Tab-separated table of C-alpha atoms in Angstrom:
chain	number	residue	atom	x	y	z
A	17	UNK	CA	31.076	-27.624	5.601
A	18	UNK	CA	28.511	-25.306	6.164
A	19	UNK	CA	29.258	-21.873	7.500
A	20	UNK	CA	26.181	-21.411	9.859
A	21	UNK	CA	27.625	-18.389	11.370
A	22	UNK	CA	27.730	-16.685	8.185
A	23	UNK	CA	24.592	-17.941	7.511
A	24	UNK	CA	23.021	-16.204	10.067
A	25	UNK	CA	24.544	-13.063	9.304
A	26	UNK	CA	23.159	-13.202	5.834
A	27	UNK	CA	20.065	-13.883	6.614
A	28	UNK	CA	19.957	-10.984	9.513
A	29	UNK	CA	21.225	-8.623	6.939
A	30	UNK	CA	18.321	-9.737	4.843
A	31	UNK	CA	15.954	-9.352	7.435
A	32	UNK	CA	17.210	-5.790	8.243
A	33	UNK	CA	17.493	-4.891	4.223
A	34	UNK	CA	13.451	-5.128	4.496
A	35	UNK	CA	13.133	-2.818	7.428
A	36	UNK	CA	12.048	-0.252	6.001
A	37	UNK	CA	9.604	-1.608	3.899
A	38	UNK	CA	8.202	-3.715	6.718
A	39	UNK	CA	7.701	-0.554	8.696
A	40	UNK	CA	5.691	1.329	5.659
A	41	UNK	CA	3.381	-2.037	5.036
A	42	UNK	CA	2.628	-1.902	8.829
A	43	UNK	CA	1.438	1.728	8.450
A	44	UNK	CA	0.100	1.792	5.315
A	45	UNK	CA	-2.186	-0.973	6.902
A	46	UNK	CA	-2.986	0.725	9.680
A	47	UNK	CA	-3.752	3.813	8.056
A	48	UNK	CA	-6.063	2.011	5.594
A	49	UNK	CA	-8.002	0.205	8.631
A	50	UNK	CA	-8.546	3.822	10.123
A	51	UNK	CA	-9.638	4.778	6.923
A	52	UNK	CA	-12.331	1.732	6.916
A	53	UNK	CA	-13.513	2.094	10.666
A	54	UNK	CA	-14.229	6.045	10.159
A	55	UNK	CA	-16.404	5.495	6.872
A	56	UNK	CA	-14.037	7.290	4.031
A	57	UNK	CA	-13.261	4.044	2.348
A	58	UNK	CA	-17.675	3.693	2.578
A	59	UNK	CA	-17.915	7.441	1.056
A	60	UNK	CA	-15.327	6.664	-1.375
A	61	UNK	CA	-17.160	3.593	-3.141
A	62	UNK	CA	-20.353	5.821	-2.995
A	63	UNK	CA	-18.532	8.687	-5.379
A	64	UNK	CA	-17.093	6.199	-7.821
A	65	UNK	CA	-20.196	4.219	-7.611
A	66	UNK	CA	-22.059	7.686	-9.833
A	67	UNK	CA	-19.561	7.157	-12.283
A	68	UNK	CA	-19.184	3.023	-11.943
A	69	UNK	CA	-21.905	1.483	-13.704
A	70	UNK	CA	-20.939	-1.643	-14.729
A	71	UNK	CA	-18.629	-4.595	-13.937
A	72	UNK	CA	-16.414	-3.504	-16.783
A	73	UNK	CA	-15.929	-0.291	-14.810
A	74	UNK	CA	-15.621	-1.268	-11.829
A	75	UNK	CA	-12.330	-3.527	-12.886
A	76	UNK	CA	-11.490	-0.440	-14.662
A	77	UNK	CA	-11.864	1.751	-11.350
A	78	UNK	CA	-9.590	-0.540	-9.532
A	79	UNK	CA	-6.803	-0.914	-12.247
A	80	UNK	CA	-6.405	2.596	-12.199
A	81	UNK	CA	-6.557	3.415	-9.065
A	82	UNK	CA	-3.333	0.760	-8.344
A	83	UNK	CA	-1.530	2.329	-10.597
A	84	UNK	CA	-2.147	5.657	-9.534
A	85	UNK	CA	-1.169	4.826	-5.681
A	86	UNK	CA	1.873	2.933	-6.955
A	87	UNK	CA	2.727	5.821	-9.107
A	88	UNK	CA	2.275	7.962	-5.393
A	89	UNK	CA	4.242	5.252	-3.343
A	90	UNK	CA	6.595	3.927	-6.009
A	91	UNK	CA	5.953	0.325	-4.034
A	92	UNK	CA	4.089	-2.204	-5.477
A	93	UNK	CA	3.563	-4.261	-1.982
A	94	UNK	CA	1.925	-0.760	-0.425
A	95	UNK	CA	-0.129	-0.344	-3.592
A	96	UNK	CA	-2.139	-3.555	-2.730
A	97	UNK	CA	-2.152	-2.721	0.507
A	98	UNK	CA	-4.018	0.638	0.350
A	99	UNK	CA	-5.654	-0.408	-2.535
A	100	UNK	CA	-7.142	-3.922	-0.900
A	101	UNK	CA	-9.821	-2.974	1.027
A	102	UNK	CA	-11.243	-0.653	-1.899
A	103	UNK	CA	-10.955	-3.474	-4.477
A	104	UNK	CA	-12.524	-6.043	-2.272
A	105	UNK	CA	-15.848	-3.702	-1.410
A	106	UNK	CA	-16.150	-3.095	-4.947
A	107	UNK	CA	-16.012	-6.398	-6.633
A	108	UNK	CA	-17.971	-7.819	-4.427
A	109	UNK	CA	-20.673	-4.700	-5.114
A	110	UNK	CA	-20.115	-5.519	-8.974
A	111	UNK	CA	-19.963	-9.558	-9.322
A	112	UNK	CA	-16.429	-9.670	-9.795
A	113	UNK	CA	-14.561	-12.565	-8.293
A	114	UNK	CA	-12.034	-11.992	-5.452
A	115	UNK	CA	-9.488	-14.037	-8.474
A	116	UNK	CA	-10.043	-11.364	-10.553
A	117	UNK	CA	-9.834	-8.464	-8.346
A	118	UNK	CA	-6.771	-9.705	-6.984
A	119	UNK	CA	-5.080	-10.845	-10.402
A	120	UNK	CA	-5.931	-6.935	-11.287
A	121	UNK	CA	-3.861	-6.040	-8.170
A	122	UNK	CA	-1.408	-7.668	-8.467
A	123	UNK	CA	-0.424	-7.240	-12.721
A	124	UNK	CA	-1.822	-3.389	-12.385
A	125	UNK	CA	0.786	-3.027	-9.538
A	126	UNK	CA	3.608	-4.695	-11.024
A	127	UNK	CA	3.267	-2.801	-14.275
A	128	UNK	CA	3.033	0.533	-12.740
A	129	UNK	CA	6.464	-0.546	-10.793
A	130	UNK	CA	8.035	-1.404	-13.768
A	131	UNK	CA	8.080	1.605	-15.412
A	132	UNK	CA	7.949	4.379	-13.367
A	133	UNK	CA	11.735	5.605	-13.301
A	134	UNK	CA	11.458	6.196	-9.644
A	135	UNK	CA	11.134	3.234	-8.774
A	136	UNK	CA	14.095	0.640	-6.841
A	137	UNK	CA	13.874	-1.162	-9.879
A	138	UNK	CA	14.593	1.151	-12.552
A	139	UNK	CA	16.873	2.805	-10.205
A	140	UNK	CA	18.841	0.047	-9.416
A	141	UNK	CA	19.528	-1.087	-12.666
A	142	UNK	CA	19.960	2.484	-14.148
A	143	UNK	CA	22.503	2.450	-11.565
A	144	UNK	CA	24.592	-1.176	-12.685
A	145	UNK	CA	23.980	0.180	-15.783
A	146	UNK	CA	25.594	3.548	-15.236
A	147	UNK	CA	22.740	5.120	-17.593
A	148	UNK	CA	19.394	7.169	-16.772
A	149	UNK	CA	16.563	5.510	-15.711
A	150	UNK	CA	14.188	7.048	-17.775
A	151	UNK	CA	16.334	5.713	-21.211
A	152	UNK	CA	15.377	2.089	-19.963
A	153	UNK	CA	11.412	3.162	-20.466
A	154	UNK	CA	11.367	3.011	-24.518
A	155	UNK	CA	12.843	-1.235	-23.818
A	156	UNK	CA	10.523	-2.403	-21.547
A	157	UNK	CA	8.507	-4.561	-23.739
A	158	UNK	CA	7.308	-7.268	-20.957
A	159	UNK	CA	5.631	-4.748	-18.491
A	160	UNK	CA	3.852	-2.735	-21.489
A	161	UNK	CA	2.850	-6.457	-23.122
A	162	UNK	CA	1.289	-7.255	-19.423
A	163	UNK	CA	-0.485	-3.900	-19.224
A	164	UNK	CA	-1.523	-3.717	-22.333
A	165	UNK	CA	-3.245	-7.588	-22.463
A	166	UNK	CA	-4.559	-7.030	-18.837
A	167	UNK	CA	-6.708	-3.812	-20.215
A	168	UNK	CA	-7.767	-5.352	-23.143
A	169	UNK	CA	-8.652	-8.353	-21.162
A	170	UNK	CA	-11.169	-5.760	-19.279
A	171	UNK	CA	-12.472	-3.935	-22.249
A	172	UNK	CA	-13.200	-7.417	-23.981
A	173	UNK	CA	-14.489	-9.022	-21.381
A	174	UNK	CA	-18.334	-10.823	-21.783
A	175	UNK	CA	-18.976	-11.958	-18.055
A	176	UNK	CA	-21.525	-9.449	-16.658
A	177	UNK	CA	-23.207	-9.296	-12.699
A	178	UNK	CA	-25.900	-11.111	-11.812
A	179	UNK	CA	-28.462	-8.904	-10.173
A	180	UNK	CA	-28.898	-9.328	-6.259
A	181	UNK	CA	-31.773	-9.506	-4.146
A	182	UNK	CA	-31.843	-5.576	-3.487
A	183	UNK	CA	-31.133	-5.271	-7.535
A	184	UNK	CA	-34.389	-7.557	-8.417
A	185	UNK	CA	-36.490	-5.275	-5.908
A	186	UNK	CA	-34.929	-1.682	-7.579
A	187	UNK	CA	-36.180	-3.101	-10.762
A	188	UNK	CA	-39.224	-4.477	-9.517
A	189	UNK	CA	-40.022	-0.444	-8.868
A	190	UNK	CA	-39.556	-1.328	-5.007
A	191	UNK	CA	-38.021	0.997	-2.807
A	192	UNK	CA	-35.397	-1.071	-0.234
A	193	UNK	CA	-32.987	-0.096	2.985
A	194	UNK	CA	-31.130	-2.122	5.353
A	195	UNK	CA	-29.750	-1.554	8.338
A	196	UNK	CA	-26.847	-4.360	8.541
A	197	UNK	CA	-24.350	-4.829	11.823
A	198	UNK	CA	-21.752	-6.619	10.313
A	199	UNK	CA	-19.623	-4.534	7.941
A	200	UNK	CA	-18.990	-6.762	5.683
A	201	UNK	CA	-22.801	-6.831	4.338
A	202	UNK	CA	-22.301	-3.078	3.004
A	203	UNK	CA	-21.127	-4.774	0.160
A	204	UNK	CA	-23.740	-6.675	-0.507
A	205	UNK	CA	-25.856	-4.276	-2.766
A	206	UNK	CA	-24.674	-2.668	-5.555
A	207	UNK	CA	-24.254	1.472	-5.182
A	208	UNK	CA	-27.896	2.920	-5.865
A	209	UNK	CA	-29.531	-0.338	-5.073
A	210	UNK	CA	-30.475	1.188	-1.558
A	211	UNK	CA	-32.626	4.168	-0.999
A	212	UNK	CA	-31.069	4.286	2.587
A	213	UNK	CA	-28.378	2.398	4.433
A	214	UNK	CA	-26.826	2.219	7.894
A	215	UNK	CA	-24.518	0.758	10.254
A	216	UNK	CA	-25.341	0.032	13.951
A	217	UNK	CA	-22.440	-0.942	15.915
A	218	UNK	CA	-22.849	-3.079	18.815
A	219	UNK	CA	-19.911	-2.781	20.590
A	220	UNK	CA	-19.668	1.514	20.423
A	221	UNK	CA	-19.059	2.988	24.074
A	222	UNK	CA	-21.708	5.516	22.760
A	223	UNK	CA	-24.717	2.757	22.803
């Protein structure tokens, strides 16, 4: 018969094994909705957006800049997290479909976790193992293979944009702004689409 009493405990020791990274997701979320609400995540996309140019890279943009915050974090799940909200403005700037952006999250995330010798991972089975982490590195075939096929996958790829309404206009030689009051709608031209931009919010104790 079943032992639902140890059970129980097993699955409370699971739930308190995850504590810790519940408690980080929590914040990391938090911090990254602060982030949105005060306009850095806005003033981000407009920097990379001199350099972006193309759908090719913006993929590029957000591949590295998952594996760079993993690399910081050493956790995949808090990776995605911070790196969400970026991703999604971006694609949807650049044409690139919310698949794709999160496919990119979620492969760039788990490669970057799978070989950075910091990581639980590595550590844990350096650990079993009884050997340094950083000898495993040279063996890990399967997360190079993925990273390596997921960036060749973006340098090869043939799908471009399609232009927007705001796009057409730019090339038409007109000059366009928009003043939008759902946030969501900042996405929907492409950086240097828009001579001007701005937000109004309805609901600020200010108006």
């Amino acid at each position: 018969l079943m032992d639902y009493a140890a059970l129980w405990q097993s699955a409370t020791n699971g739930v308190m094994g995850m504590h810790d990274l519940i408690v980080i997701t929590i914040i990391a979320a938090v911090i990254m909705d602060q982030l949105r609400k005060r306009g850095i995540i806005d003033k981000l996309i407009m920097h990379m957006g001199r350099i972006i140019s193309t759908s090719r890279g913006a993929e590029l943009s957000i591949a590295s800049t998952t594996v760079a915050v993993d690399f910081l974090t050493a956790n995949n799940t808090i990776a995605i997290l911070a790196v969400g909200p970026l991703a999604r403005s971006i694609s949807y700037r650049y044409g690139i479909s919310p698949m794709r952006s999160a496919s990119l999250l979620d492969t760039m995330s788990c490669f970057a976790q799978s070989i950075i010798p910091w990581g639980a991972q590595l550590l844990i089975a350096s650990g079993l193992a009884g050997i340094n982490p950083i000898s495993i590195i040279p063996y890990l075939y399967y997360p190079f293979i993925l990273g390596s096929v997921t960036l060749l996958s973006i340098i090869f790829k043939r799908k471009r944009p399609i232009n927007g309404l705001f796009e057409q206009l730019k090339n038409s030689g007109k000059v366009n702004a928009m003043y939008y009051g759902w946030e969501p709608l900042r996405d929907v031209s492409r950086p240097a689409s828009l001579r001007f931009s701005g937000y109004i919010n309805a609901y600020s104790e200010d108006a």
